[in-house]
Short mmCIF file of C-alpha atoms and ligand atoms in Angstrom, two decimals:
data_model
loop_
_atom_site.label_atom_id
_atom_site.label_comp_id
_atom_site.label_asym_id
_atom_site.label_seq_id
_atom_site.Cartn_x
_atom_site.Cartn_y
_atom_site.Cartn_z
CA UNK A 1 14.14 16.94 -1.86
CA UNK A 2 17.21 17.88 0.20
CA UNK A 3 20.31 17.01 -1.82
CA UNK A 4 23.62 17.45 -0.04
CA UNK A 5 25.73 20.28 -1.53
CA UNK A 6 29.06 18.74 -2.62
CA UNK A 7 31.08 21.05 -0.36
CA UNK A 8 29.14 20.25 2.81
CA UNK A 9 30.24 17.30 4.93
CA UNK A 10 27.27 15.52 6.47
CA UNK A 11 27.32 14.55 10.14
CA UNK A 12 27.78 10.80 10.47
CA UNK A 13 26.71 8.44 13.22
CA UNK A 14 28.86 5.39 13.92
CA UNK A 15 26.06 2.81 13.66
CA UNK A 16 23.68 2.40 10.72
CA UNK A 17 20.43 4.26 10.25
CA UNK A 18 17.89 1.45 9.90
CA UNK A 19 14.53 1.67 8.10
CA UNK A 20 12.05 -1.17 8.58
CA UNK A 21 9.71 -1.52 5.61
CA UNK A 22 10.39 -0.51 2.01
CA UNK A 23 6.87 0.57 1.04
CA UNK A 24 5.32 3.82 -0.15
CA UNK A 25 7.17 5.81 2.54
CA UNK A 26 10.12 3.63 3.63
CA UNK A 27 11.61 3.06 0.18
CA UNK A 28 11.43 6.79 -0.61
CA UNK A 29 13.21 7.55 2.67
CA UNK A 30 15.93 4.93 2.10
CA UNK A 31 16.51 6.31 -1.42
CA UNK A 32 16.80 9.90 -0.18
CA UNK A 33 19.11 9.02 2.71
CA UNK A 34 21.21 6.73 0.50
CA UNK A 35 21.73 9.51 -2.03
CA UNK A 36 22.45 12.11 0.65
CA UNK A 37 25.11 9.99 2.35
CA UNK A 38 26.55 8.59 -0.90
CA UNK A 39 30.34 8.18 -0.70
CA UNK A 40 30.37 8.79 3.08
CA UNK A 41 30.82 6.24 5.85
CA UNK A 42 27.19 6.52 6.96
CA UNK A 43 25.49 3.15 6.50
CA UNK A 44 21.80 3.10 5.62
CA UNK A 45 20.05 -0.27 5.96
CA UNK A 46 16.58 -1.04 4.63
CA UNK A 47 14.92 -4.21 5.95
CA UNK A 48 11.89 -5.70 4.22
CA UNK A 49 10.17 -9.08 4.33
CA UNK A 50 9.98 -9.13 0.51
CA UNK A 51 12.65 -8.92 -2.16
CA UNK A 52 10.66 -6.55 -4.36
CA UNK A 53 8.58 -3.43 -3.89
CA UNK A 54 5.18 -3.00 -5.48
CA UNK A 55 3.43 0.27 -4.62
CA UNK A 56 0.53 -0.84 -2.41
CA UNK A 57 -2.25 1.26 -4.01
CA UNK A 58 -1.68 -0.84 -7.14
CA UNK A 59 -2.44 -4.15 -5.44
CA UNK A 60 -6.06 -4.26 -6.60
CA UNK A 61 -4.72 -4.01 -10.17
CA UNK A 62 -2.34 -6.91 -9.48
CA UNK A 63 -5.32 -8.84 -8.09
CA UNK A 64 -7.44 -8.27 -11.18
CA UNK A 65 -4.54 -8.86 -13.56
CA UNK A 66 -4.48 -5.38 -15.13
CA UNK A 67 -0.95 -5.00 -13.73
CA UNK A 68 1.88 -7.53 -13.83
CA UNK A 69 3.79 -7.13 -10.54
CA UNK A 70 6.91 -8.67 -12.02
CA UNK A 71 7.12 -5.85 -14.55
CA UNK A 72 6.03 -2.98 -12.33
CA UNK A 73 8.17 -3.77 -9.29
CA UNK A 74 11.38 -2.39 -7.83
CA UNK A 75 14.08 -4.86 -6.87
CA UNK A 76 15.38 -3.75 -3.44
CA UNK A 77 18.91 -5.09 -3.92
CA UNK A 78 19.56 -3.36 -7.23
CA UNK A 79 17.78 -0.14 -6.21
CA UNK A 80 19.85 -0.05 -3.01
CA UNK A 81 23.10 -0.66 -4.89
CA UNK A 82 22.32 2.26 -7.21
CA UNK A 83 21.17 4.62 -4.49
CA UNK A 84 23.62 4.04 -1.66
CA UNK A 85 21.72 1.88 0.83
CA UNK A 86 22.04 -1.76 1.88
CA UNK A 87 19.08 -4.08 1.70
CA UNK A 88 18.49 -6.91 4.16
CA UNK A 89 15.75 -9.48 3.63
CA UNK A 90 14.01 -10.30 6.90
CA UNK A 91 10.89 -10.14 9.03
CA UNK A 92 11.19 -7.84 12.03
CA UNK A 93 9.33 -8.96 15.14
CA UNK A 94 10.99 -7.24 18.08
CA UNK A 95 13.08 -4.38 19.41
CA UNK A 96 15.74 -4.04 22.11
CA UNK A 97 15.92 -0.33 22.86
CA UNK A 98 18.62 -0.67 25.52
CA UNK A 99 21.16 -2.23 23.18
CA UNK A 100 19.63 -0.50 20.12
CA UNK A 101 18.96 -3.66 18.15
CA UNK A 102 16.11 -4.63 15.85
CA UNK A 103 15.18 -8.33 16.18
CA UNK A 104 14.54 -10.40 13.06
CA UNK A 105 12.83 -13.79 12.88
CA UNK A 106 14.52 -16.92 11.62
CA UNK A 107 14.13 -16.99 7.85
CA UNK A 108 13.26 -20.20 5.98
CA UNK A 109 12.68 -20.84 2.30
CA UNK A 110 9.39 -22.13 0.86
CA UNK A 111 10.40 -25.74 1.65
CA UNK A 112 11.24 -24.89 5.25
CA UNK A 113 15.03 -24.98 4.81
CA UNK A 114 16.94 -22.42 6.87
CA UNK A 115 18.18 -19.25 5.13
CA UNK A 116 19.12 -17.22 8.25
CA UNK A 117 18.76 -18.01 11.95
CA UNK A 118 17.05 -15.33 14.10
CA UNK A 119 19.32 -12.29 14.13
CA UNK A 120 19.74 -8.71 15.33
CA UNK A 121 20.60 -5.52 13.48
CA UNK A 122 22.22 -2.62 15.33
CA UNK A 123 20.93 0.90 14.74
CA UNK A 124 21.81 4.46 15.70
CA UNK A 125 18.51 5.88 14.44
CA UNK A 126 15.55 3.68 13.61
CA UNK A 127 12.52 4.30 11.39
CA UNK A 128 9.41 2.12 11.49
CA UNK A 129 7.74 2.23 8.06
CA UNK A 130 6.18 -1.21 7.97
CA UNK A 131 2.68 -0.23 6.97
CA UNK A 132 -0.51 -1.92 8.10
CA UNK A 133 -2.42 -5.17 7.84
CA UNK A 134 -6.12 -5.71 7.22
CA UNK A 135 -8.27 -5.61 10.33
CA UNK A 136 -10.96 -8.29 10.22
CA UNK A 137 -12.17 -7.32 13.74
CA UNK A 138 -12.06 -11.06 14.59
CA UNK A 139 -15.16 -11.71 12.49
CA UNK A 140 -16.07 -15.40 12.45
CA UNK A 141 -14.64 -17.22 9.42
CA UNK A 142 -12.87 -14.12 8.01
CA UNK A 143 -9.33 -15.47 8.46
CA UNK A 144 -10.18 -18.87 6.93
CA UNK A 145 -12.31 -17.82 3.98
CA UNK A 146 -11.35 -14.26 3.01
CA UNK A 147 -8.59 -12.90 0.84
CA UNK A 148 -6.77 -9.91 2.31
CA UNK A 149 -5.10 -7.59 -0.18
CA UNK A 150 -2.20 -6.78 2.18
CA UNK A 151 0.67 -8.11 0.14
CA UNK A 152 1.67 -8.65 -3.45
CA UNK A 153 1.63 -12.46 -2.91
CA UNK A 154 -1.99 -12.28 -1.74
CA UNK A 155 -2.94 -10.14 -4.72
CA UNK A 156 -1.23 -12.56 -7.12
CA UNK A 157 -2.91 -15.56 -5.45
CA UNK A 158 -6.28 -13.82 -5.80
CA UNK A 159 -5.60 -13.27 -9.50
CA UNK A 160 -4.96 -16.99 -10.06
CA UNK A 161 -8.06 -17.87 -8.02
CA UNK A 162 -10.13 -15.49 -10.17
CA UNK A 163 -8.86 -16.97 -13.45
CA UNK A 164 -9.55 -20.49 -12.17
CA UNK A 165 -13.05 -19.54 -11.05
CA UNK A 166 -13.85 -18.09 -14.49
CA UNK A 167 -12.52 -21.28 -16.11
CA UNK A 168 -14.59 -23.43 -13.77
CA UNK A 169 -17.75 -21.66 -14.98
CA UNK A 170 -17.12 -23.05 -18.45
CA UNK A 171 -17.55 -26.67 -17.48
CA UNK A 172 -20.20 -26.14 -14.80
CA UNK A 173 -23.77 -26.29 -16.13
CA UNK A 174 -25.26 -25.85 -12.66
CA UNK A 175 -23.79 -22.37 -12.10
CA UNK A 176 -24.15 -19.48 -14.50
CA UNK A 177 -22.35 -16.80 -12.50
CA UNK A 178 -19.39 -16.27 -10.23
CA UNK A 179 -20.40 -14.79 -6.86
CA UNK A 180 -17.90 -12.40 -5.32
CA UNK A 181 -18.41 -10.45 -2.09
CA UNK A 182 -16.14 -7.57 -1.21
CA UNK A 183 -16.48 -6.59 2.42
CA UNK A 184 -15.75 -2.91 2.87
CA UNK A 185 -16.86 -0.04 0.67
CA UNK A 186 -13.69 2.00 1.03
CA UNK A 187 -11.41 2.89 -1.88
CA UNK A 188 -9.83 -0.60 -1.98
CA UNK A 189 -13.18 -2.43 -2.21
CA UNK A 190 -14.68 -0.03 -4.72
CA UNK A 191 -11.62 -0.02 -6.99
CA UNK A 192 -11.26 -3.80 -6.85
CA UNK A 193 -14.91 -4.36 -7.81
CA UNK A 194 -14.57 -2.22 -10.93
CA UNK A 195 -11.27 -3.91 -11.87
CA UNK A 196 -12.85 -7.38 -11.68
CA UNK A 197 -15.64 -6.34 -14.06
CA UNK A 198 -12.98 -5.05 -16.47
CA UNK A 199 -11.07 -8.35 -16.18
CA UNK A 200 -14.14 -10.41 -17.09
CA UNK A 201 -14.71 -8.13 -20.13
CA UNK A 202 -11.11 -8.40 -21.33
CA UNK A 203 -10.98 -12.16 -20.82
CA UNK A 204 -13.60 -12.58 -23.55
CA UNK A 205 -10.88 -11.52 -26.04
CA UNK A 206 -8.67 -14.35 -24.85
CA UNK A 207 -10.74 -17.49 -25.22
CA UNK A 208 -13.06 -17.02 -22.24
CA UNK A 209 -15.98 -16.58 -24.67
CA UNK A 210 -18.38 -18.31 -22.29
CA UNK A 211 -18.33 -15.17 -20.12
CA UNK A 212 -21.03 -12.53 -20.45
CA UNK A 213 -22.26 -9.61 -18.35
CA UNK A 214 -24.37 -12.11 -16.43
CA UNK A 215 -21.35 -14.23 -15.46
CA UNK A 216 -20.46 -12.01 -12.56
CA UNK A 217 -22.43 -11.24 -9.43
CA UNK A 218 -20.39 -8.82 -7.31
CA UNK A 219 -21.61 -7.47 -3.98
CA UNK A 220 -19.91 -4.69 -2.06
CA UNK A 221 -20.94 -5.05 1.58
CA UNK A 222 -20.51 -1.92 3.68
CA UNK A 223 -21.49 -1.53 7.35
CA UNK A 224 -21.77 2.27 7.19
CA UNK A 225 -24.55 4.32 5.61
CA UNK A 226 -22.54 4.95 2.42
CA UNK A 227 -19.47 3.79 0.53
CA UNK A 228 -16.22 5.83 0.53
CA UNK A 229 -16.89 7.20 4.02
CA UNK A 230 -13.54 9.02 4.09
CA UNK A 231 -14.36 11.00 0.94
CA UNK A 232 -16.93 13.74 0.29
CA UNK A 233 -20.51 12.52 -0.19
CA UNK A 234 -20.69 13.74 -3.80
CA UNK A 235 -17.79 11.46 -4.77
CA UNK A 236 -19.44 8.51 -3.03
CA UNK A 237 -22.73 9.11 -4.87
CA UNK A 238 -20.99 9.40 -8.21
CA UNK A 239 -18.91 6.24 -7.56
CA UNK A 240 -22.01 4.29 -6.50
CA UNK A 241 -23.83 5.24 -9.72
CA UNK A 242 -20.84 4.12 -11.79
CA UNK A 243 -20.62 0.82 -9.87
CA UNK A 244 -24.30 0.10 -10.30
CA UNK A 245 -24.03 0.86 -14.02
CA UNK A 246 -21.35 -1.85 -14.13
CA UNK A 247 -23.80 -4.32 -12.57
CA UNK A 248 -22.26 -4.28 -9.08
CA UNK A 249 -24.65 -4.45 -6.12
CA UNK A 250 -23.82 -2.00 -3.34
CA UNK A 251 -25.18 -3.01 0.08
CA UNK A 252 -24.87 -0.21 2.65
CA UNK A 253 -25.86 -0.39 6.34
CA UNK A 254 -24.96 -4.06 6.11
CA UNK A 255 -22.59 -5.37 8.77
CA UNK A 256 -21.04 -8.80 8.24
CA UNK A 257 -21.15 -11.17 11.21
CA UNK A 258 -19.76 -14.34 9.66
CA UNK A 259 -18.00 -15.56 6.55
CA UNK A 260 -18.54 -19.15 5.39
CA UNK A 261 -16.83 -20.97 2.48
CA UNK A 262 -19.68 -20.00 0.13
CA UNK A 263 -21.39 -17.00 1.64
CA UNK A 264 -21.36 -13.93 3.82
CA UNK A 265 -23.85 -13.72 6.69
CA UNK A 266 -25.04 -10.24 7.63
CA UNK A 267 -26.27 -8.83 10.92
CA UNK A 268 -29.83 -8.53 9.60
CA UNK A 269 -29.86 -12.28 8.86
CA UNK A 270 -29.23 -12.21 5.09
CA UNK A 271 -26.95 -14.69 3.38
CA UNK A 272 -25.09 -13.31 0.36
CA UNK A 273 -23.70 -16.06 -1.87
CA UNK A 274 -19.97 -15.71 -2.39
CA UNK A 275 -17.42 -18.22 -3.59
CA UNK A 276 -14.65 -15.59 -3.50
CA UNK A 277 -14.74 -13.20 -0.55
CA UNK A 278 -12.36 -10.28 -0.09
CA UNK A 279 -12.01 -8.49 3.24
CA UNK A 280 -11.19 -4.84 2.64
CA UNK A 281 -12.70 -3.17 5.69
CA UNK A 282 -10.25 -1.44 7.95
CA UNK A 283 -6.58 -1.61 8.80
CA UNK A 284 -4.41 -1.96 11.90
CA UNK A 285 -0.70 -2.11 12.70
CA UNK A 286 0.79 -5.64 12.82
CA UNK A 287 0.08 -7.25 16.23
CA UNK A 288 3.74 -7.42 17.33
CA UNK A 289 3.83 -3.59 17.18
CA UNK A 290 1.60 -3.34 20.28
CA UNK A 291 3.91 -1.72 22.88
CA UNK A 292 6.98 -2.92 20.98
CA UNK A 293 10.16 -2.24 22.99
CA UNK A 294 8.00 -0.57 25.67
CA UNK A 295 6.95 2.21 23.26
CA UNK A 296 3.46 3.69 23.36
CA UNK A 297 1.02 2.43 20.77
CA UNK A 298 -2.62 3.04 19.92
CA UNK A 299 -5.33 0.37 20.29
CA UNK A 300 -4.92 -0.52 16.62
CA UNK A 301 -1.17 -1.19 17.16
CA UNK A 302 0.01 2.01 15.43
CA UNK A 303 3.04 3.59 17.14
CA UNK A 304 2.30 6.94 18.76
CA UNK A 305 4.53 9.70 17.39
CA UNK A 306 4.96 13.39 18.18
CA UNK A 307 4.57 16.04 15.44
CA UNK A 308 8.27 15.51 14.54
CA UNK A 309 7.37 11.86 13.84
CA UNK A 310 9.50 10.57 16.75
CA UNK A 311 8.21 8.19 19.38
CA UNK A 312 7.81 10.33 22.53
CA UNK A 313 9.62 7.82 24.80
CA UNK A 314 12.62 7.42 22.49
CA UNK A 315 13.49 10.23 20.12
CA UNK A 316 16.03 8.08 18.24
CA UNK A 317 13.05 6.17 16.84
CA UNK A 318 10.80 7.58 14.13
CA UNK A 319 7.65 6.12 12.57
CA UNK A 320 5.89 7.07 9.35
CA UNK A 321 3.03 6.00 7.13
CA UNK A 322 0.29 3.55 8.08
CA UNK A 323 2.11 2.22 11.17
CA UNK A 324 2.30 5.69 12.78
CA UNK A 325 -0.44 7.29 14.84
CA UNK A 326 0.15 11.00 14.29
CA UNK A 327 -1.85 14.07 15.18
CA UNK A 328 -0.32 17.21 13.69
CA UNK A 329 0.17 20.55 15.49
CA UNK A 330 -3.01 21.76 13.73
CA UNK A 331 -4.86 18.84 15.34
CA UNK A 332 -5.30 16.80 12.15
CA UNK A 333 -5.26 13.01 12.64
CA UNK A 334 -3.20 11.80 9.70
CA UNK A 335 -5.07 9.17 7.64
CA UNK A 336 -3.41 5.96 6.38
CA UNK A 337 -2.80 7.03 2.80
CA UNK A 338 0.02 6.87 0.28
CA UNK A 339 0.22 10.66 0.06
CA UNK A 340 0.69 10.87 3.84
CA UNK A 341 3.46 8.21 3.75
CA UNK A 342 5.15 10.15 0.91
CA UNK A 343 5.03 13.43 2.83
CA UNK A 344 6.11 11.84 6.12
CA UNK A 345 9.14 10.27 4.39
CA UNK A 346 10.29 13.80 3.42
CA UNK A 347 9.82 15.10 6.97
CA UNK A 348 11.67 12.14 8.54
CA UNK A 349 14.50 12.63 6.02
CA UNK A 350 14.82 16.34 6.96
CA UNK A 351 14.61 15.52 10.67
CA UNK A 352 17.25 12.77 10.55
CA UNK A 353 19.72 15.17 8.88
CA UNK A 354 18.77 17.90 11.38
CA UNK A 355 19.11 15.54 14.35
CA UNK A 356 22.58 14.39 13.30
CA UNK A 357 23.64 18.02 12.81
CA UNK A 358 22.13 18.93 16.21
CA UNK A 359 19.75 21.39 14.50
CA UNK A 360 16.05 21.93 15.37
CA UNK A 361 13.59 19.45 13.87
CA UNK A 362 10.58 20.43 11.75
CA UNK A 363 7.01 19.47 12.62
CA UNK A 364 5.06 17.40 10.09
CA UNK A 365 1.98 19.05 8.62
CA UNK A 366 -0.37 16.86 6.61
CA UNK A 367 -1.37 18.45 3.31
CA UNK A 368 -4.41 16.77 1.83
CA UNK A 369 -4.17 17.27 -1.91
CA UNK A 370 -7.46 15.46 -2.33
CA UNK A 371 -8.65 11.91 -2.88
CA UNK A 372 -9.30 9.98 -6.01
CA UNK A 373 -10.93 6.67 -6.68
CA UNK A 374 -10.23 4.86 -9.91
CA UNK A 375 -12.96 2.66 -11.38
CA UNK A 376 -10.61 0.74 -13.64
CA UNK A 377 -10.29 2.29 -17.10
CA UNK A 378 -14.02 3.17 -17.07
CA UNK A 379 -13.59 6.38 -15.12
CA UNK A 380 -12.22 7.95 -11.94
CA UNK A 381 -13.87 10.27 -9.45
CA UNK A 382 -12.43 12.43 -6.74
CA UNK A 383 -11.78 15.81 -5.23
CA UNK A 384 -8.72 18.00 -5.34
CA UNK A 385 -7.23 20.33 -2.74
CA UNK A 386 -8.54 18.43 0.32
CA UNK A 387 -7.52 20.65 3.25
CA UNK A 388 -5.46 23.18 1.24
CA UNK A 389 -8.39 25.52 0.94
CA UNK A 390 -11.85 25.21 2.34
CA UNK A 391 -13.52 24.38 -0.98
CA UNK A 392 -12.46 21.17 -2.63
CA UNK A 393 -12.88 20.70 -6.36
CA UNK A 394 -14.86 17.73 -7.68
CA UNK A 395 -13.35 16.03 -10.73
CA UNK A 396 -14.17 12.93 -12.71
CA UNK A 397 -13.41 11.15 -15.95
CA UNK A 398 -10.09 11.42 -17.78
CA UNK A 399 -8.81 14.34 -15.71
CA UNK A 400 -9.42 12.45 -12.46
CA UNK A 401 -7.72 9.36 -13.90
CA UNK A 402 -4.68 11.47 -14.88
CA UNK A 403 -4.39 12.96 -11.39
CA UNK A 404 -4.82 9.47 -9.88
CA UNK A 405 -1.91 8.15 -11.94
CA UNK A 406 0.03 11.31 -10.99
CA UNK A 407 0.32 10.14 -7.36
CA UNK A 408 2.15 7.01 -8.52
CA UNK A 409 4.34 9.05 -10.85
CA UNK A 410 5.35 11.24 -7.87
CA UNK A 411 6.44 8.09 -6.03
CA UNK A 412 8.45 6.98 -9.06
CA UNK A 413 10.08 10.42 -9.44
CA UNK A 414 11.23 10.24 -5.81
CA UNK A 415 12.72 6.80 -6.44
CA UNK A 416 14.19 7.23 -9.92
CA UNK A 417 14.28 10.93 -10.79
CA UNK A 418 12.36 12.64 -13.59
CA UNK A 419 14.29 11.30 -16.58
CA UNK A 420 14.12 7.64 -15.61
CA UNK A 421 10.43 7.98 -14.71
CA UNK A 422 9.75 9.36 -18.19
CA UNK A 423 11.58 6.37 -19.64
CA UNK A 424 9.54 4.00 -17.47
CA UNK A 425 6.32 5.65 -18.74
CA UNK A 426 7.56 5.22 -22.31
CA UNK A 427 8.47 1.55 -21.78
CA UNK A 428 5.03 1.05 -20.21
CA UNK A 429 3.40 2.44 -23.39
CA UNK A 430 5.49 0.14 -25.60
CA UNK A 431 4.66 -2.83 -23.38
CA UNK A 432 0.97 -2.01 -23.65
CA UNK A 433 1.22 -2.17 -27.43
CA UNK A 434 3.20 -5.42 -27.42
CA UNK A 435 1.70 -7.41 -24.57
CA UNK A 436 -1.86 -8.54 -23.78
CA UNK A 437 -3.67 -5.86 -21.79
CA UNK A 438 -4.30 -8.35 -19.02
CA UNK A 439 -2.10 -10.78 -17.13
CA UNK A 440 -3.35 -14.17 -18.27
CA UNK A 441 -1.30 -16.52 -16.10
C1 LIG B 501 -5.54 -2.15 -2.60
C2 LIG B 501 -5.13 -0.84 -1.96
C3 LIG B 501 -5.40 0.36 -2.63
C4 LIG B 501 -5.01 1.58 -2.06
N1 LIG B 501 -5.26 2.73 -2.74
C5 LIG B 501 -4.81 3.92 -2.25
C6 LIG B 501 -5.01 5.13 -2.98
O1 LIG B 501 -5.60 5.13 -4.06
N2 LIG B 501 -4.52 6.30 -2.45
C7 LIG B 501 -3.85 6.33 -1.25
O2 LIG B 501 -3.41 7.41 -0.82
N3 LIG B 501 -3.66 5.19 -0.53
C8 LIG B 501 -4.13 4.00 -0.99
N4 LIG B 501 -3.94 2.84 -0.27
C9 LIG B 501 -3.25 2.93 1.04
C10 LIG B 501 -1.75 3.01 0.82
O3 LIG B 501 -1.34 1.90 0.06
C11 LIG B 501 -1.01 3.02 2.15
O4 LIG B 501 -1.50 4.08 2.93
C12 LIG B 501 0.48 3.21 1.94
O5 LIG B 501 1.02 2.18 1.13
C13 LIG B 501 1.21 3.21 3.29
O6 LIG B 501 2.56 3.32 3.07
P1 LIG B 501 3.60 2.74 4.15
O7 LIG B 501 4.97 3.13 3.66
O8 LIG B 501 3.20 3.15 5.50
O9 LIG B 501 3.43 1.17 4.11
P2 LIG B 501 3.43 0.09 2.85
O10 LIG B 501 3.43 0.83 1.60
O11 LIG B 501 2.35 -0.82 3.19
O12 LIG B 501 4.84 -0.60 3.07
C14 LIG B 501 5.15 -1.38 4.20
C15 LIG B 501 6.37 -2.23 3.88
O13 LIG B 501 6.80 -2.86 5.08
C16 LIG B 501 7.11 -4.23 4.84
N5 LIG B 501 6.88 -4.96 6.09
C17 LIG B 501 5.71 -5.14 6.73
N6 LIG B 501 5.90 -5.84 7.88
C18 LIG B 501 7.23 -6.10 7.95
C19 LIG B 501 8.05 -6.78 8.89
N7 LIG B 501 7.53 -7.32 10.01
N8 LIG B 501 9.37 -6.89 8.66
C20 LIG B 501 9.91 -6.37 7.53
N9 LIG B 501 9.18 -5.69 6.61
C21 LIG B 501 7.86 -5.56 6.82
C22 LIG B 501 6.16 -4.63 3.73
O14 LIG B 501 6.65 -5.74 2.99
C23 LIG B 501 6.09 -3.33 2.88
O15 LIG B 501 7.07 -3.33 1.87
C24 LIG B 501 -4.34 1.61 -0.80
C25 LIG B 501 -4.09 0.39 -0.13
C26 LIG B 501 -4.48 -0.82 -0.70
C27 LIG B 501 -4.21 -2.11 0.04
#
């Protein structure tokens, strides 16, 4: 992390530096810039559509109830006040590059009453860090009948739906099991499936004694020849064995053509019963990002960026994380992952300081430290060292779980520093001893 030496005066621009999206990458960047420009006149503004930040790779745990988002969240306003940036609540939906304004939608409360009319925020430098949304590839019925784990609200709604469905089983003599289909055998689908099994096990300790192993019928439905396509085959095989041991059915080479209220129809004509269906197959940039402000974007709405993470047509605009389409100087297409967003936030931070000081910018190089998949508290599997050396190292069990948690701890250290992160870990341990090990409401 680049901390400003106390004797060095940073170069200031007259208008604010604006970051859109306080997620895995954007919040880290806002924190770093806020600290760097602390006690200077440089304004840093973070805009997000939510008031709180929950690290997105934890959303499947929010959905299953193993994590309470209200406890494990960061409040943007208070974090900004402590770290030298301003937070503005709002949904961005446009850009005026000529006047250098970001356009925000009118904001209403849950009852439709006006909070803010549509407004504009001026910027000197702008960073898009607004992540991605689930891509349902316009599959029939997907929007109406599927849950998308894009946001914390969706994950929380899914959790309530799951608890209700388990309760419904109690009074329903005609149905003995809850049918859940998860479309997409990537990390999100695989991790969610294992978490749901864990939830049904834990619920038996809390009055849901009508549940048994037979109460759940989970199907992962994957169009490709194997699950976890982005990870080495050995990891996929190991994960599939673990899933099957948990009673989860893995359907590969099975493309979904339609989702109905109670089933999933596949290309080969099968109908898989499902009263709760989750779509976790693929991502894209939000639709309004397509050619936003006349900038170049990929087919999936990601903004094209050069290796310095600037948009080629306007070098005052940067993009990072899932919403950026970046190919590095070594020719690596950067995948949409939390570790990439974390690394890109560091590069954009360095390049913003360099740009203001009229110094050369550094090119972003993606370092793949490996990939891990957590199967709830049962186990984790993964590989370390990704593209660092040619041979990646396969790990599983407790070690893999520790490394998996380590990625989140890195995010927390960037936000809070080492000491506060240690305190958060400690408080988490105390909470685990005092509170139920599952969110029950
Ligand atoms: C369930 C799940 C599990 C995952 N597991 C892993 C994993 O194990 N390892 C891994 O590396 N990656 C994982 N990922 C992917 C990882 O979460 C993303 O790659 C990462 O969060 C991208 O970071 P980001 O900063 O680009 O965007 P995000 O972290 O998605 O943040 C985007 C932010 O922008 C805000 N925003 C969006 N649109 C607007 C708008 N119009 N106006 C204002 N604000 C807006 C959002 O509220 C959000 O705060 C997982 C994803 C999911 C969904």
